[in-house]
XYZ file of C-alpha atoms in Angstrom:
206
model
C -16.073 -14.077 -8.131
C -12.642 -13.879 -6.277
C -11.208 -12.160 -3.192
C -7.951 -10.421 -3.265
C -5.145 -9.065 -0.752
C -3.202 -5.983 -1.559
C -0.217 -5.069 0.305
C 0.417 -1.304 -0.307
C 4.268 -0.130 -0.593
C 6.149 -2.155 2.154
C 9.387 -0.325 1.033
C 12.603 0.067 2.498
C 11.832 3.969 1.902
C 8.829 4.030 3.602
C 9.820 1.909 6.952
C 12.829 2.906 9.592
C 15.951 4.127 7.624
C 14.384 5.199 4.612
C 13.488 8.407 3.036
C 10.025 8.686 4.197
C 10.233 6.075 6.598
C 6.895 5.705 8.618
C 7.246 4.831 12.288
C 7.538 1.049 13.596
C 7.142 0.514 9.734
C 9.515 -2.396 10.110
C 7.179 -4.033 12.924
C 4.188 -3.386 10.076
C 6.218 -5.570 7.746
C 6.396 -8.144 10.399
C 3.073 -8.136 11.363
C 1.639 -8.267 7.668
C 3.936 -11.214 7.237
C 2.332 -13.058 9.949
C -1.219 -12.126 8.751
C -0.158 -13.909 5.932
C 1.097 -16.806 7.722
C -2.538 -16.864 9.280
C -4.622 -16.212 5.945
C -2.546 -16.154 2.577
C -4.680 -19.602 1.288
C -8.044 -17.560 1.734
C -7.309 -14.945 -0.872
C -7.487 -15.997 -4.633
C -5.109 -13.207 -5.594
C -2.502 -11.287 -3.540
C -1.168 -8.388 -5.018
C 2.253 -6.220 -4.054
C 2.420 -2.909 -4.948
C 5.601 -0.472 -4.928
C 6.579 2.988 -6.069
C 8.810 2.824 -8.419
C 10.069 5.894 -9.880
C 12.605 7.730 -12.343
C 15.769 8.750 -10.917
C 16.941 11.088 -13.753
C 13.534 13.381 -13.867
C 10.920 14.981 -10.822
C 8.662 12.153 -11.664
C 6.101 14.602 -12.931
C 6.910 17.186 -10.040
C 6.525 14.285 -7.080
C 10.050 15.047 -6.323
C 10.654 18.193 -4.739
C 13.104 20.783 -6.345
C 15.474 23.114 -4.699
C 12.488 24.752 -2.534
C 12.223 21.788 -0.741
C 9.240 19.215 -0.134
C 5.911 20.014 1.524
C 5.319 16.597 2.315
C 1.856 16.736 1.099
C 2.520 16.644 -3.287
C 6.322 17.449 -3.137
C 8.694 14.572 -1.598
C 12.024 14.147 -1.364
C 13.779 11.519 -3.503
C 12.251 7.900 -2.694
C 11.974 4.289 -4.018
C 13.884 5.169 -7.459
C 13.486 1.959 -9.427
C 16.373 -0.658 -8.853
C 17.459 0.504 -5.998
C 17.694 -0.722 -2.337
C 14.988 1.963 -1.091
C 12.666 0.496 -3.551
C 12.427 -3.046 -2.453
C 10.135 -4.548 -0.382
C 11.227 -4.711 3.395
C 13.121 -7.395 4.113
C 10.591 -8.080 7.010
C 7.691 -8.826 4.154
C 7.001 -12.456 3.271
C 7.229 -11.559 -0.760
C 6.822 -15.506 -1.346
C 2.748 -15.641 -1.237
C 2.604 -12.860 -3.478
C 0.913 -13.826 -7.340
C 1.544 -10.174 -8.768
C 4.050 -7.234 -8.578
C 2.932 -3.808 -9.643
C 4.803 -0.563 -10.346
C 3.579 2.730 -9.996
C 5.141 6.635 -10.105
C 7.125 5.630 -13.170
C 7.400 9.154 -14.287
C 4.251 10.362 -13.234
C 3.257 11.488 -9.400
C 1.136 8.217 -8.799
C -0.587 7.462 -5.205
C -3.126 4.689 -5.794
C -2.079 1.057 -6.897
C -4.828 1.185 -9.153
C -2.609 3.280 -10.969
C 0.165 0.707 -11.348
C 1.206 -1.780 -13.811
C 3.067 -5.155 -13.761
C 6.763 -5.265 -15.277
C 5.241 -6.185 -18.729
C 2.619 -3.390 -18.869
C -0.767 -4.754 -17.374
C -2.694 -2.350 -15.244
C -3.880 -3.400 -11.661
C -7.732 -2.851 -12.945
C -7.099 -5.322 -15.760
C -5.990 -7.977 -13.760
C -8.698 -7.978 -10.993
C -10.906 -8.112 -13.832
C -9.077 -11.118 -15.424
C -9.036 -12.814 -11.871
C -12.982 -11.415 -11.338
C -12.041 -9.903 -8.405
C -14.826 -8.407 -6.486
C -13.499 -7.750 -3.037
C -10.152 -6.753 -1.995
C -8.711 -6.223 1.424
C -6.021 -3.450 1.771
C -2.900 -3.120 4.128
C 0.316 -1.411 3.876
C 2.065 2.203 4.031
C 0.730 4.728 3.817
C -2.789 5.233 5.501
C -3.029 8.861 4.457
C -1.749 8.604 1.221
C -1.248 5.469 -0.919
C -3.675 3.301 1.349
C -6.540 5.657 1.362
C -5.925 6.442 -2.844
C -6.207 2.401 -3.488
C -9.156 1.991 -1.360
C -10.971 4.873 -2.784
C -10.301 3.780 -6.473
C -11.134 0.119 -5.737
C -14.412 1.866 -4.408
C -14.858 3.738 -7.314
C -14.194 0.346 -9.467
C -17.355 -0.773 -7.626
C -15.067 -3.271 -5.779
C -15.486 -4.310 -2.103
C -13.124 -2.681 0.226
C -11.886 -3.477 3.505
C -8.945 -1.586 5.417
C -7.167 -3.486 8.141
C -6.777 -0.449 10.552
C -4.218 -2.434 12.371
C -1.939 -3.376 9.173
C -1.918 0.060 7.799
C 0.727 3.437 8.876
C 0.353 6.668 8.241
C 2.995 9.295 7.875
C 0.300 12.109 9.992
C -1.971 10.751 12.480
C -4.868 13.315 11.893
C -4.923 13.040 8.040
C -4.549 9.430 8.714
C -7.657 9.111 10.714
C -9.360 11.171 7.919
C -8.328 8.492 5.416
C -9.801 6.211 6.965
C -12.945 8.161 7.809
C -13.235 9.080 3.525
C -12.695 5.278 2.930
C -15.926 4.745 5.214
C -17.535 7.579 3.329
C -16.955 6.074 0.213
C -18.642 2.851 1.289
C -15.629 0.939 2.583
C -15.304 -0.713 5.335
C -12.432 -0.291 7.916
C -11.901 -3.578 10.205
C -9.306 -5.081 12.591
C -7.683 -8.230 11.544
C -7.065 -11.227 13.916
C -3.432 -10.682 14.614
C -3.520 -8.177 17.805
C -2.704 -11.408 20.274
C 0.880 -12.051 20.604
C 2.430 -9.289 18.137
C 3.505 -5.646 18.618
C 1.271 -2.997 17.724
C 3.179 -1.659 14.363
C 2.661 2.037 15.272
C 2.311 4.824 12.839
C -0.957 6.405 12.746
C -3.031 6.252 16.260
C -6.342 5.393 15.279
């Protein structure tokens, strides 16, 4: 049985200067990289997920129309496939990532468990192939894609730990509720060992 790390959506559009930047997202990318430097070898599989939206439609209502976004179900245009905004943040060390998966390709996906590899293999199939029984989750955003990914992992019977100091959210209150939802589903909310010598990544203060 294997242990995996899931790095959720640490992309340019979800960090400072991006279409949906979270507070101190660049610092979070750096912090996750430092965590990888300490712990990458402890994981049997490291997966990076990315939003990868169509640029010529509303992706199933995910992109807001003329009425503008509500920042709950509809959003400004972001993470369009092949654009700089959809790329990993440059402070994220992508070298340890074994598998890249892409979500939201025409649909309003949030969970990495809805994502697929470039060749079309779904993430759940990859985890089953590698006999993954536990997943640690870091990334963006606590109250949206991190929450959805953690809950889907629990629904699949996978042990889940979310590192609260290695995630950042859009909204503080919703992020706190998201972590409560993960706990209620049987997941764990822990802290990494990265507190010493590194800046707090900001985002939701939990």
